[in-house]
Amino acid sequence: MTDDAGRDDRESKEAERRRRWRLALGGDDEDGLSERDLRMDRALSALYGTAPGGGSGRGGSGRRGGLGASAPRVARWLGDIREFFPTPVVQVIQRDAFDRLNLKAMLLEPEFLATLEADVHLVADLISLRAAMPETAKDTARQVVRKVVDELMAKLAHATTETIRGAVRRGRRTHRPRFADIDWPRTIHANLRHWQAEHRTIVPERLVGFANQARIKADLDQVILCVDQSGSMATSVVYASIFGAVMASLPVIETRLVCFDTAVVDLSEDLADPVDVLFGVQLGGGTDINAALAYCQDLVTRPAKTHLVLITDLFEGGNAPEMLQRAAALVAAGVNLIVLLALSDDGRPSYDTGHAQALAALGCPVFACTPDQFPDLMAAALKRDDLAGWAAGRDISLVRAGHADAP
């Protein structure tokens, strides 16, 4: 490379660095920016040009951001950010826009709804605004929710189904299974010596299958998902509804979904369609965990075969001492009581440490769980495995009695 070429290369790299810093920090200098760069800069400045409270949001520039209360203008802005950034970044920018610019009112307009990049957080926002939503927007909102639910079902359903079926089928194996109960991987492995090269197939002289498929309802394990529907638990409600629908489709367990704030609603009959479940949820309001546990307690007929998954941040607005007494009674009766402080991708949850430690002292596992971990959690629960050991093996922090070290 000649000296001139080397110098040109260094200058080009330096110009690219200046361009990137200028786009990251904002400012009024437009030198070195292409028309596309200027559009990107305007899209970012509309949101980040002024920080909340009047301070500068990007690089000290005095320019003020804003999208105005115009659905067409916001829709154009969303189109721009989708052009410039990948989907995960678009979703972050959308959430920032709702928080910083108070755009939740825009969710009530069907034209605006149709432009949004849908994710689990948007679903939670739509559910929380459902009561205020005009009829013209509800169909569009339902379509948005359906799109996200279908994507999550496609991602989570198979792993959940196979993992839970495997846990329930842990009993005796048989060499005379019904066709539907044949374990094909084990059968093929047991018959490899019967490979027929000319036919390119295996003759399965020995079948391997499950002996416990024809289980009567009285013998089924019961899973009760008891979900706090206060506003802080919004994404947990979305995920719990989807998992509830998946588990309800499995004939090997009995699944119920109970949601609560200061009232309790049993959505088990709607589990065939998780979208119907979500539109039956009313996010927000107070929290009465004691009332929810009382309702679930009445559902328990076989404590030793019941797994009660309480999904809540434990900020109790009802009778806290009675809530803890009721939890103790459930554990003493043999119910497998599991407390999830969150069922979400959002990381460290906020929760009532005192109640968490008190429940841990009863022997309940208390921790937060991501959607990807939930199928394995339920499999371990159905097998009555040591969930403290299960969590420790996955670097999940448990709340312990007398300790506030938390998920």
Coordinates of C-alpha atoms in Angstrom, one line a residue:
M1 CA 0.0 0.0 0.0
T2 CA 1.4 3.5 -1.0
D3 CA 1.7 6.3 1.6
D4 CA -1.2 8.1 -0.1
A5 CA -3.4 5.1 0.0
G6 CA -2.5 4.4 3.6
R7 CA -3.3 8.0 4.5
D8 CA -6.6 7.9 2.6
D9 CA -7.5 4.7 4.5
R10 CA -6.8 6.3 7.9
E11 CA -8.7 9.4 7.0
S12 CA -11.7 7.2 5.9
K13 CA -11.6 5.3 9.1
E14 CA -11.4 8.5 11.1
A15 CA -14.3 10.0 9.2
E16 CA -16.4 6.9 9.9
R17 CA -15.5 7.1 13.7
R18 CA -16.6 10.8 13.7
R19 CA -19.8 9.9 11.9
R20 CA -20.7 7.1 14.4
W21 CA -19.9 9.4 17.4
R22 CA -22.0 12.2 15.9
L23 CA -25.0 9.8 15.5
A24 CA -24.6 8.4 19.0
L25 CA -24.2 11.7 20.7
G26 CA -26.4 14.0 18.6
G27 CA -25.6 17.6 17.7
D28 CA -26.3 20.2 15.1
D29 CA -23.2 19.6 12.9
E30 CA -24.4 17.8 9.7
D31 CA -21.0 17.6 8.0
G32 CA -20.1 14.1 6.9
L33 CA -23.7 12.8 7.2
S34 CA -25.6 11.3 4.3
E35 CA -29.3 11.9 3.7
R36 CA -29.9 8.5 5.3
D37 CA -27.8 9.5 8.3
L38 CA -29.8 12.7 8.7
R39 CA -33.1 10.7 8.7
M40 CA -31.7 8.3 11.3
D41 CA -30.5 11.3 13.4
R42 CA -34.0 12.9 13.2
A43 CA -35.7 9.7 14.2
L44 CA -33.4 9.3 17.3
S45 CA -33.7 13.0 18.1
A46 CA -37.5 12.9 18.1
L47 CA -37.2 10.6 21.1
Y48 CA -33.9 11.2 22.7
G49 CA -33.2 14.8 21.8
T50 CA -34.5 16.0 25.2
A51 CA -34.3 14.0 28.3
P52 CA -37.4 13.9 30.6
G53 CA -37.5 16.9 32.8
G54 CA -36.1 19.3 30.2
G55 CA -32.5 18.2 30.4
S56 CA -30.5 17.3 27.3
G57 CA -30.9 13.7 26.2
R58 CA -28.3 13.2 23.5
G59 CA -24.9 14.7 23.7
G60 CA -25.9 18.0 25.2
S61 CA -27.7 19.3 22.1
G62 CA -30.2 22.0 22.7
R63 CA -32.6 20.5 20.2
R64 CA -35.9 19.3 21.6
G65 CA -37.3 15.9 20.7
G66 CA -40.9 15.1 20.2
L67 CA -43.4 13.2 18.1
G68 CA -46.5 15.1 18.9
A69 CA -50.0 13.6 19.4
S70 CA -50.3 12.6 15.8
A71 CA -50.8 8.9 14.9
P72 CA -49.6 9.4 11.2
R73 CA -46.5 11.2 12.4
V74 CA -45.7 8.5 14.9
A75 CA -46.4 5.8 12.4
R76 CA -43.9 7.4 10.0
W77 CA -41.4 7.6 12.8
L78 CA -41.8 3.9 13.6
G79 CA -41.4 3.1 9.9
D80 CA -38.1 5.0 10.0
I81 CA -36.7 3.2 13.1
R82 CA -37.7 -0.2 11.6
E83 CA -35.7 0.7 8.5
F84 CA -32.6 1.7 10.5
F85 CA -32.5 -0.8 13.3
P86 CA -33.0 -4.5 13.9
T87 CA -36.2 -5.8 15.6
P88 CA -34.8 -6.1 19.2
V89 CA -33.6 -2.4 19.1
V90 CA -36.9 -1.3 17.6
Q91 CA -38.7 -2.9 20.5
V92 CA -36.5 -1.1 23.0
I93 CA -37.0 2.3 21.2
Q94 CA -40.8 1.7 21.2
R95 CA -40.8 1.1 25.0
D96 CA -38.7 4.2 25.5
A97 CA -41.2 6.2 23.4
F98 CA -44.2 5.0 25.5
D99 CA -42.4 5.9 28.7
R100 CA -40.7 9.2 27.7
L101 CA -43.3 10.7 25.4
N102 CA -46.5 9.2 27.0
L103 CA -47.6 7.6 23.7
K104 CA -49.8 5.0 25.3
A105 CA -52.8 6.9 24.2
M106 CA -51.7 6.2 20.6
L107 CA -52.3 2.5 21.3
L108 CA -56.1 3.2 21.2
E109 CA -55.9 4.0 17.5
P110 CA -56.1 1.0 15.1
E111 CA -53.9 2.7 12.4
F112 CA -51.1 3.2 14.9
L113 CA -51.5 -0.3 16.3
A114 CA -51.0 -1.8 12.9
T115 CA -47.5 -0.2 12.6
L116 CA -46.0 -1.4 15.8
E117 CA -43.3 -4.1 16.2
A118 CA -45.2 -6.6 18.4
D119 CA -43.6 -8.2 21.5
V120 CA -44.6 -9.5 24.9
H121 CA -44.4 -6.0 26.4
L122 CA -46.7 -4.5 23.8
V123 CA -49.2 -7.3 24.6
A124 CA -49.1 -6.4 28.2
D125 CA -49.7 -2.7 27.4
L126 CA -52.7 -3.6 25.1
I127 CA -54.2 -5.9 27.8
S128 CA -53.9 -3.1 30.4
L129 CA -55.6 -0.6 28.1
R130 CA -58.3 -2.9 26.9
A131 CA -61.1 -1.3 28.9
A132 CA -60.3 2.1 27.5
M133 CA -59.9 0.9 24.0
P134 CA -62.6 1.9 21.5
E135 CA -64.3 -0.9 19.6
T136 CA -62.6 0.2 16.3
A137 CA -59.2 -0.6 17.9
K138 CA -60.1 -3.8 19.7
D139 CA -60.0 -6.0 16.6
T140 CA -56.6 -4.7 15.6
A141 CA -55.4 -5.1 19.2
R142 CA -56.6 -8.7 19.1
Q143 CA -54.7 -9.4 15.9
V144 CA -51.5 -7.9 17.4
V145 CA -51.9 -10.1 20.5
R146 CA -52.7 -13.2 18.3
K147 CA -49.5 -12.6 16.3
V148 CA -47.3 -12.5 19.5
V149 CA -49.1 -15.4 21.1
D150 CA -48.7 -17.6 18.0
E151 CA -45.0 -16.7 17.8
L152 CA -44.5 -17.6 21.5
M153 CA -46.5 -20.8 21.2
A154 CA -44.4 -21.9 18.3
K155 CA -41.2 -21.2 20.3
L156 CA -42.3 -22.7 23.7
A157 CA -45.0 -25.3 23.0
H158 CA -42.9 -28.2 21.7
A159 CA -40.3 -28.0 24.5
T160 CA -43.0 -27.7 27.1
T161 CA -45.0 -30.6 25.7
E162 CA -42.1 -33.0 25.4
T163 CA -40.5 -32.1 28.7
I164 CA -43.7 -32.5 30.7
R165 CA -44.8 -35.7 28.9
G166 CA -41.3 -37.1 29.6
A167 CA -41.6 -36.3 33.3
V168 CA -45.1 -37.8 33.6
R169 CA -44.1 -40.9 31.6
R170 CA -41.3 -41.7 34.1
G171 CA -43.1 -44.8 35.3
R172 CA -42.9 -48.4 34.2
R173 CA -42.0 -49.3 30.6
T174 CA -43.5 -52.1 28.8
H175 CA -42.7 -54.3 25.8
R176 CA -46.3 -54.5 24.8
P177 CA -47.3 -50.8 24.4
R178 CA -50.2 -49.5 22.4
F179 CA -49.1 -47.9 19.1
A180 CA -49.6 -44.4 20.5
D181 CA -47.4 -45.3 23.5
I182 CA -44.4 -46.6 21.6
D183 CA -41.1 -44.9 22.5
W184 CA -39.6 -44.9 19.0
P185 CA -36.1 -43.8 19.8
R186 CA -35.7 -46.6 22.4
T187 CA -37.4 -49.1 20.1
I188 CA -35.1 -48.3 17.2
H189 CA -32.0 -48.5 19.5
A190 CA -33.2 -51.9 20.8
N191 CA -33.6 -53.3 17.3
L192 CA -30.5 -52.0 15.5
R193 CA -29.3 -55.6 15.0
H194 CA -32.4 -56.2 12.9
W195 CA -31.4 -53.7 10.2
Q196 CA -32.5 -54.9 6.7
A197 CA -30.1 -53.4 4.2
E198 CA -32.0 -54.5 1.1
H199 CA -35.1 -52.7 2.4
R200 CA -33.2 -49.9 4.2
T201 CA -35.3 -50.4 7.3
I202 CA -35.4 -52.0 10.8
V203 CA -37.7 -54.8 11.8
P204 CA -38.8 -53.9 15.3
E205 CA -39.1 -57.3 16.9
R206 CA -39.0 -55.8 20.4
L207 CA -41.2 -52.8 21.1
V208 CA -40.4 -50.4 24.0
G209 CA -43.1 -48.1 25.3
F210 CA -44.8 -46.5 28.2
A211 CA -47.1 -48.4 30.5
N212 CA -48.8 -45.5 32.2
Q213 CA -50.5 -43.7 29.4
A214 CA -54.0 -44.9 30.1
R215 CA -54.4 -42.9 33.3
I216 CA -57.7 -42.1 34.7
K217 CA -58.4 -38.5 35.7
A218 CA -58.3 -39.3 39.5
D219 CA -54.7 -40.4 39.0
L220 CA -53.5 -37.2 37.1
D221 CA -51.2 -34.7 38.7
Q222 CA -52.9 -31.4 39.1
V223 CA -51.0 -28.1 38.2
I224 CA -52.5 -24.9 39.4
L225 CA -51.0 -21.7 38.0
C226 CA -52.0 -18.9 40.4
V227 CA -51.0 -15.6 38.8
D228 CA -50.8 -12.1 40.2
Q229 CA -52.4 -9.8 37.6
S230 CA -51.3 -6.5 39.1
G231 CA -49.6 -4.1 36.7
S232 CA -46.0 -5.0 37.8
M233 CA -46.6 -8.7 36.8
A234 CA -47.9 -8.0 33.3
T235 CA -45.3 -10.0 31.2
S236 CA -45.6 -12.9 33.7
V237 CA -49.3 -13.0 33.1
V238 CA -48.7 -13.2 29.3
Y239 CA -46.2 -16.1 29.7
A240 CA -48.3 -17.9 32.3
S241 CA -51.4 -17.8 30.1
I242 CA -49.4 -19.3 27.2
F243 CA -47.9 -22.1 29.3
G244 CA -51.3 -22.8 30.8
A245 CA -52.8 -23.2 27.4
V246 CA -50.0 -25.6 26.4
M247 CA -50.2 -27.7 29.5
A248 CA -54.0 -27.8 29.3
S249 CA -53.7 -29.5 25.9
L250 CA -51.8 -32.4 27.5
P251 CA -54.0 -35.3 28.7
V252 CA -51.3 -36.5 31.1
I253 CA -51.9 -33.7 33.6
E254 CA -54.8 -31.5 34.8
T255 CA -54.1 -27.8 34.5
R256 CA -55.9 -24.8 36.0
L257 CA -55.2 -21.1 35.6
V258 CA -56.3 -18.7 38.3
C259 CA -55.6 -15.0 38.1
F260 CA -56.0 -12.5 40.9
D261 CA -55.7 -8.9 42.0
T262 CA -58.1 -8.0 44.8
A263 CA -60.6 -10.4 43.1
V264 CA -60.0 -13.9 41.9
V265 CA -60.9 -15.2 38.4
D266 CA -60.6 -18.8 37.3
L267 CA -59.7 -18.8 33.5
S268 CA -59.3 -22.6 33.3
E269 CA -62.3 -23.0 30.9
D270 CA -60.7 -20.5 28.4
L271 CA -57.3 -22.3 28.2
A272 CA -58.1 -23.7 24.7
D273 CA -57.2 -20.2 23.4
P274 CA -54.6 -18.2 25.2
V275 CA -55.8 -15.0 23.5
D276 CA -59.2 -15.4 25.1
V277 CA -57.4 -15.9 28.4
L278 CA -55.4 -12.7 28.0
F279 CA -58.5 -10.7 27.1
G280 CA -60.1 -12.1 30.2
V281 CA -57.3 -10.6 32.3
Q282 CA -57.6 -7.2 33.9
L283 CA -54.1 -5.9 34.6
G284 CA -53.6 -3.4 37.4
G285 CA -55.3 -2.9 40.7
G286 CA -54.4 -4.2 44.1
T287 CA -53.2 -7.6 45.3
D288 CA -54.9 -10.1 47.6
I289 CA -52.7 -13.2 47.6
N290 CA -54.5 -14.6 50.7
A291 CA -57.8 -14.6 48.8
A292 CA -56.2 -16.3 45.8
L293 CA -54.6 -19.0 48.0
A294 CA -58.0 -19.6 49.7
Y295 CA -59.6 -20.2 46.2
C296 CA -56.8 -22.5 45.2
Q297 CA -57.0 -24.4 48.5
D298 CA -60.6 -25.2 47.6
L299 CA -59.5 -26.7 44.3
V300 CA -57.1 -29.2 46.0
T301 CA -58.6 -32.7 46.4
R302 CA -55.4 -34.7 46.2
P303 CA -52.6 -32.7 48.0
A304 CA -49.8 -35.2 47.3
K305 CA -50.5 -34.9 43.5
T306 CA -51.0 -31.1 43.4
H307 CA -48.4 -28.6 42.3
L308 CA -49.4 -25.0 43.0
V309 CA -47.2 -22.5 41.2
L310 CA -47.8 -19.0 42.8
I311 CA -46.5 -16.3 40.4
T312 CA -46.3 -13.0 42.3
D313 CA -44.0 -10.3 43.6
L314 CA -45.5 -11.0 47.1
F315 CA -46.6 -7.4 47.7
E316 CA -49.7 -8.4 49.7
G317 CA -52.5 -5.9 50.0
G318 CA -54.7 -8.3 51.9
N319 CA -54.2 -10.2 55.1
A320 CA -50.5 -11.1 55.1
P321 CA -50.4 -13.2 58.3
E322 CA -53.3 -15.3 57.1
M323 CA -51.7 -15.6 53.7
L324 CA -48.6 -17.1 55.3
Q325 CA -50.7 -19.4 57.5
R326 CA -52.6 -20.6 54.5
A327 CA -49.4 -21.3 52.6
A328 CA -48.1 -23.2 55.6
A329 CA -51.3 -25.3 55.6
L330 CA -51.0 -26.1 52.0
V331 CA -47.3 -27.2 52.4
A332 CA -48.3 -29.3 55.5
A333 CA -51.0 -31.0 53.6
G334 CA -48.5 -32.2 51.0
V335 CA -49.1 -29.6 48.2
N336 CA -46.0 -28.8 46.1
L337 CA -46.1 -25.0 46.6
I338 CA -43.6 -23.2 44.3
V339 CA -43.3 -19.4 44.4
L340 CA -42.1 -17.6 41.2
L341 CA -41.3 -14.0 41.8
A342 CA -41.5 -13.4 38.0
L343 CA -41.9 -15.5 34.9
S344 CA -40.3 -13.1 32.4
D345 CA -37.1 -12.3 30.5
D346 CA -36.6 -9.1 32.4
G347 CA -34.0 -10.3 34.9
R348 CA -34.0 -9.3 38.6
P349 CA -37.5 -8.8 39.9
S350 CA -38.7 -6.4 42.6
Y351 CA -40.5 -8.2 45.4
D352 CA -41.4 -8.2 49.1
T353 CA -38.3 -9.7 50.7
G354 CA -40.0 -10.3 54.1
H355 CA -42.8 -12.4 52.6
A356 CA -40.3 -14.2 50.3
Q357 CA -38.1 -15.2 53.3
A358 CA -41.1 -16.3 55.3
L359 CA -42.3 -18.6 52.5
A360 CA -38.8 -19.9 52.0
A361 CA -38.8 -20.8 55.7
L362 CA -41.8 -23.0 55.1
G363 CA -39.7 -25.0 52.6
C364 CA -41.2 -23.4 49.5
P365 CA -38.7 -22.8 46.6
V366 CA -38.8 -19.0 46.0
F367 CA -37.1 -17.6 42.9
A368 CA -37.6 -16.0 39.5
C369 CA -37.8 -18.0 36.3
T370 CA -37.4 -17.3 32.6
P371 CA -39.8 -18.7 30.0
D372 CA -37.0 -20.9 28.6
Q373 CA -36.5 -22.5 32.1
F374 CA -40.1 -23.0 32.9
P375 CA -40.7 -26.4 31.1
D376 CA -37.7 -27.9 32.9
L377 CA -39.0 -26.4 36.2
M378 CA -42.4 -28.1 35.7
A379 CA -40.8 -31.4 34.8
A380 CA -38.7 -31.3 38.0
A381 CA -41.8 -30.3 40.0
L382 CA -43.9 -33.2 38.6
K383 CA -41.1 -35.6 39.5
R384 CA -41.0 -34.0 43.0
D385 CA -37.3 -33.4 42.5
D386 CA -35.4 -31.1 44.9
L387 CA -36.1 -27.7 43.3
A388 CA -33.4 -26.0 45.3
G389 CA -30.9 -28.3 43.8
W390 CA -32.5 -27.9 40.4
A391 CA -32.2 -24.1 40.6
A392 CA -28.6 -24.3 41.9
G393 CA -27.6 -26.4 39.0
R394 CA -28.8 -23.6 36.7
D395 CA -27.3 -20.7 38.6
I396 CA -30.7 -19.5 39.7
S397 CA -30.6 -17.6 43.0
L398 CA -33.2 -18.7 45.5
V399 CA -34.5 -16.6 48.3
R400 CA -33.6 -18.3 51.6
A401 CA -35.1 -17.9 55.1
G402 CA -33.5 -14.9 56.8
H403 CA -31.5 -13.9 53.7
A404 CA -32.3 -11.2 51.2
D405 CA -29.9 -12.4 48.5
A406 CA -32.3 -12.7 45.6
P407 CA -33.0 -13.6 42.0

